[in-house]
């Protein structure tokens, strides 16, 4: 079996992985799914791990990682290593990471919660106004009767 290189963290490795992923038409989440990840689990490589890899913050420290990533990208290990070494040294990748696949669901849920809170605030404001009007009309919270010092 040929020797599988270990690939340290570098911008060139990140660019090579990103180029391969984009050539396949995959998002980071899509590649993460190919690597065994699913939302809500700790299995496989998360989209965040791929962000770190593509930004040059994370390398492939074990031969198994090189093999698994290369296969998910549709190349052999040697080709991935060669592309990582040959990647041009342009400006570092400063693009924003892609949102996780469930971000749209999270944003929608957050919007619903905000709408509910605003509606509740409106209800509470209306109730408070009614209470204040009642106090102004009656002169106290307790009205005339037991427990009201003004009535004694």
C-alpha atoms as one frame of an Amber mdcrd trajectory, in Angstrom:
protein
   0.000   0.000   0.000   1.420   3.443  -0.898   2.318   5.791   1.894  -0.473
   8.235   2.689   0.844  11.680   3.560  -0.225  13.612   6.613  -1.239  17.108
   5.559  -0.630  19.911   8.059  -2.928  22.904   8.391  -2.241  25.387   5.607
  -4.081  27.817   3.356  -3.020  25.754   0.327  -4.661  22.604   1.739  -7.798
  24.612   2.455  -7.921  26.024  -1.071  -7.446  22.553  -2.581 -10.294  21.109
  -0.498 -12.563  24.050  -1.267 -11.868  23.842  -5.031 -12.641  20.099  -5.021
 -15.812  20.573  -2.959 -17.093  23.375  -5.179 -16.250  21.391  -8.338 -18.543
  18.664  -7.015 -21.268  21.251  -6.403 -21.294  20.529  -2.672 -21.875  22.904
   0.191 -19.820  22.382   3.323 -22.859  20.721   4.872 -23.174  18.461   1.831
 -19.551  17.378   2.119 -19.988  16.927   5.876 -22.876  14.537   5.210 -20.618
  12.555   2.867 -18.148  12.401   5.742 -20.718  10.904   8.130 -22.104  14.017
   9.813 -25.767  14.667  10.489 -27.303  17.616  12.380 -27.520  17.105  16.121
 -24.853  14.407  16.280 -21.158  14.345  16.968 -20.422  11.749  14.293 -18.363
  12.536  11.223 -16.933  15.899  10.249 -19.152  18.883  10.955 -19.472  21.840
   8.561 -17.547  23.877  11.165 -14.634  21.414  10.940 -14.641  21.910   7.180
 -14.653  25.702   7.626 -11.543  25.383   9.797  -9.927  23.077   7.237 -10.693
  25.387   4.307  -9.482  28.452   6.214  -6.150  26.785   6.926  -6.734  26.418
  10.680  -6.953  22.618  10.641  -4.921  19.986   8.893  -5.225  16.248   8.379
  -3.160  14.817  11.217  -3.845  11.139  10.588  -3.506   9.048   7.465  -7.108
   7.902   7.894  -8.353  11.490   7.686  -6.531  11.989   4.389  -8.022   8.795
   2.960 -11.584   9.539   4.092 -11.537  13.158   2.878  -9.954  12.257  -0.465
 -12.606   9.606  -1.105 -15.415  12.016  -0.178 -13.929  14.482  -2.682 -13.650
  11.826  -5.378  -9.834  11.755  -5.652  -7.101   9.484  -4.390  -4.925  10.485
  -1.447  -1.852  11.268  -3.550  -3.823  13.586  -5.811  -5.281  15.469  -2.852
  -1.782  15.873  -1.389  -0.378  17.055  -4.731  -3.208  19.576  -5.149  -2.660
  20.842  -1.609   1.042  21.386  -2.291   0.469  22.924  -5.730  -2.324  25.284
  -4.704  -1.390  28.870  -5.572  -0.625  31.127  -2.670  -3.199  33.843  -3.206
  -4.809  35.949  -0.528  -6.209  33.997   2.432  -9.846  32.971   2.373 -11.765
  35.602   4.304 -15.233  34.693   3.072 -17.899  34.110   5.663 -18.627  30.483
   6.478 -21.807  28.996   5.071 -24.726  28.815   7.435 -25.421  25.361   8.852
 -28.180  23.479   7.025 -30.663  24.053   9.825 -30.002  27.823  10.019 -33.092
  28.658   7.943 -35.226  26.561  10.278 -33.590  28.254  13.273 -34.145  31.716
  11.806 -37.801  30.944  11.128 -38.289  29.624  14.651 -36.611  32.725  16.073
 -38.856  34.976  13.988 -41.945  33.149  15.296 -40.748  33.556  18.886 -40.145
  37.277  18.386 -43.646  37.650  16.913 -45.115  35.814  19.909 -43.178  38.005
  22.343 -44.304  41.183  20.589 -47.912  39.964  20.655 -47.630  39.148  24.360
 -46.074  42.520  25.044 -49.006  44.203  23.287 -51.458  42.149  25.382 -49.601
  43.034  28.587 -49.556  46.713  27.657 -53.315  46.654  27.039 -53.924  44.892
  30.379 -51.696  47.385  32.184 -53.599  50.309  30.649 -56.904  48.748  31.767
 -55.522  48.304  35.274 -54.212  51.869  35.439 -57.567  53.208  34.217 -59.352
  51.178  36.914 -57.016  52.498  39.599 -57.537  56.063  38.444 -61.325  55.635
  38.425 -61.507  53.893  41.820 -58.703  55.708  43.580 -56.855  52.514  44.588
 -56.011  48.986  43.572 -58.257  47.442  46.210 -61.272  49.659  45.656 -63.383
  50.479  48.722 -63.315  47.732  51.249 -61.205  45.410  53.312 -57.455  45.949
  53.243 -57.693  49.449  51.831 -56.455  52.035  54.354 -58.398  54.797  52.588
 -61.692  53.077  53.408 -61.038  52.904  57.133
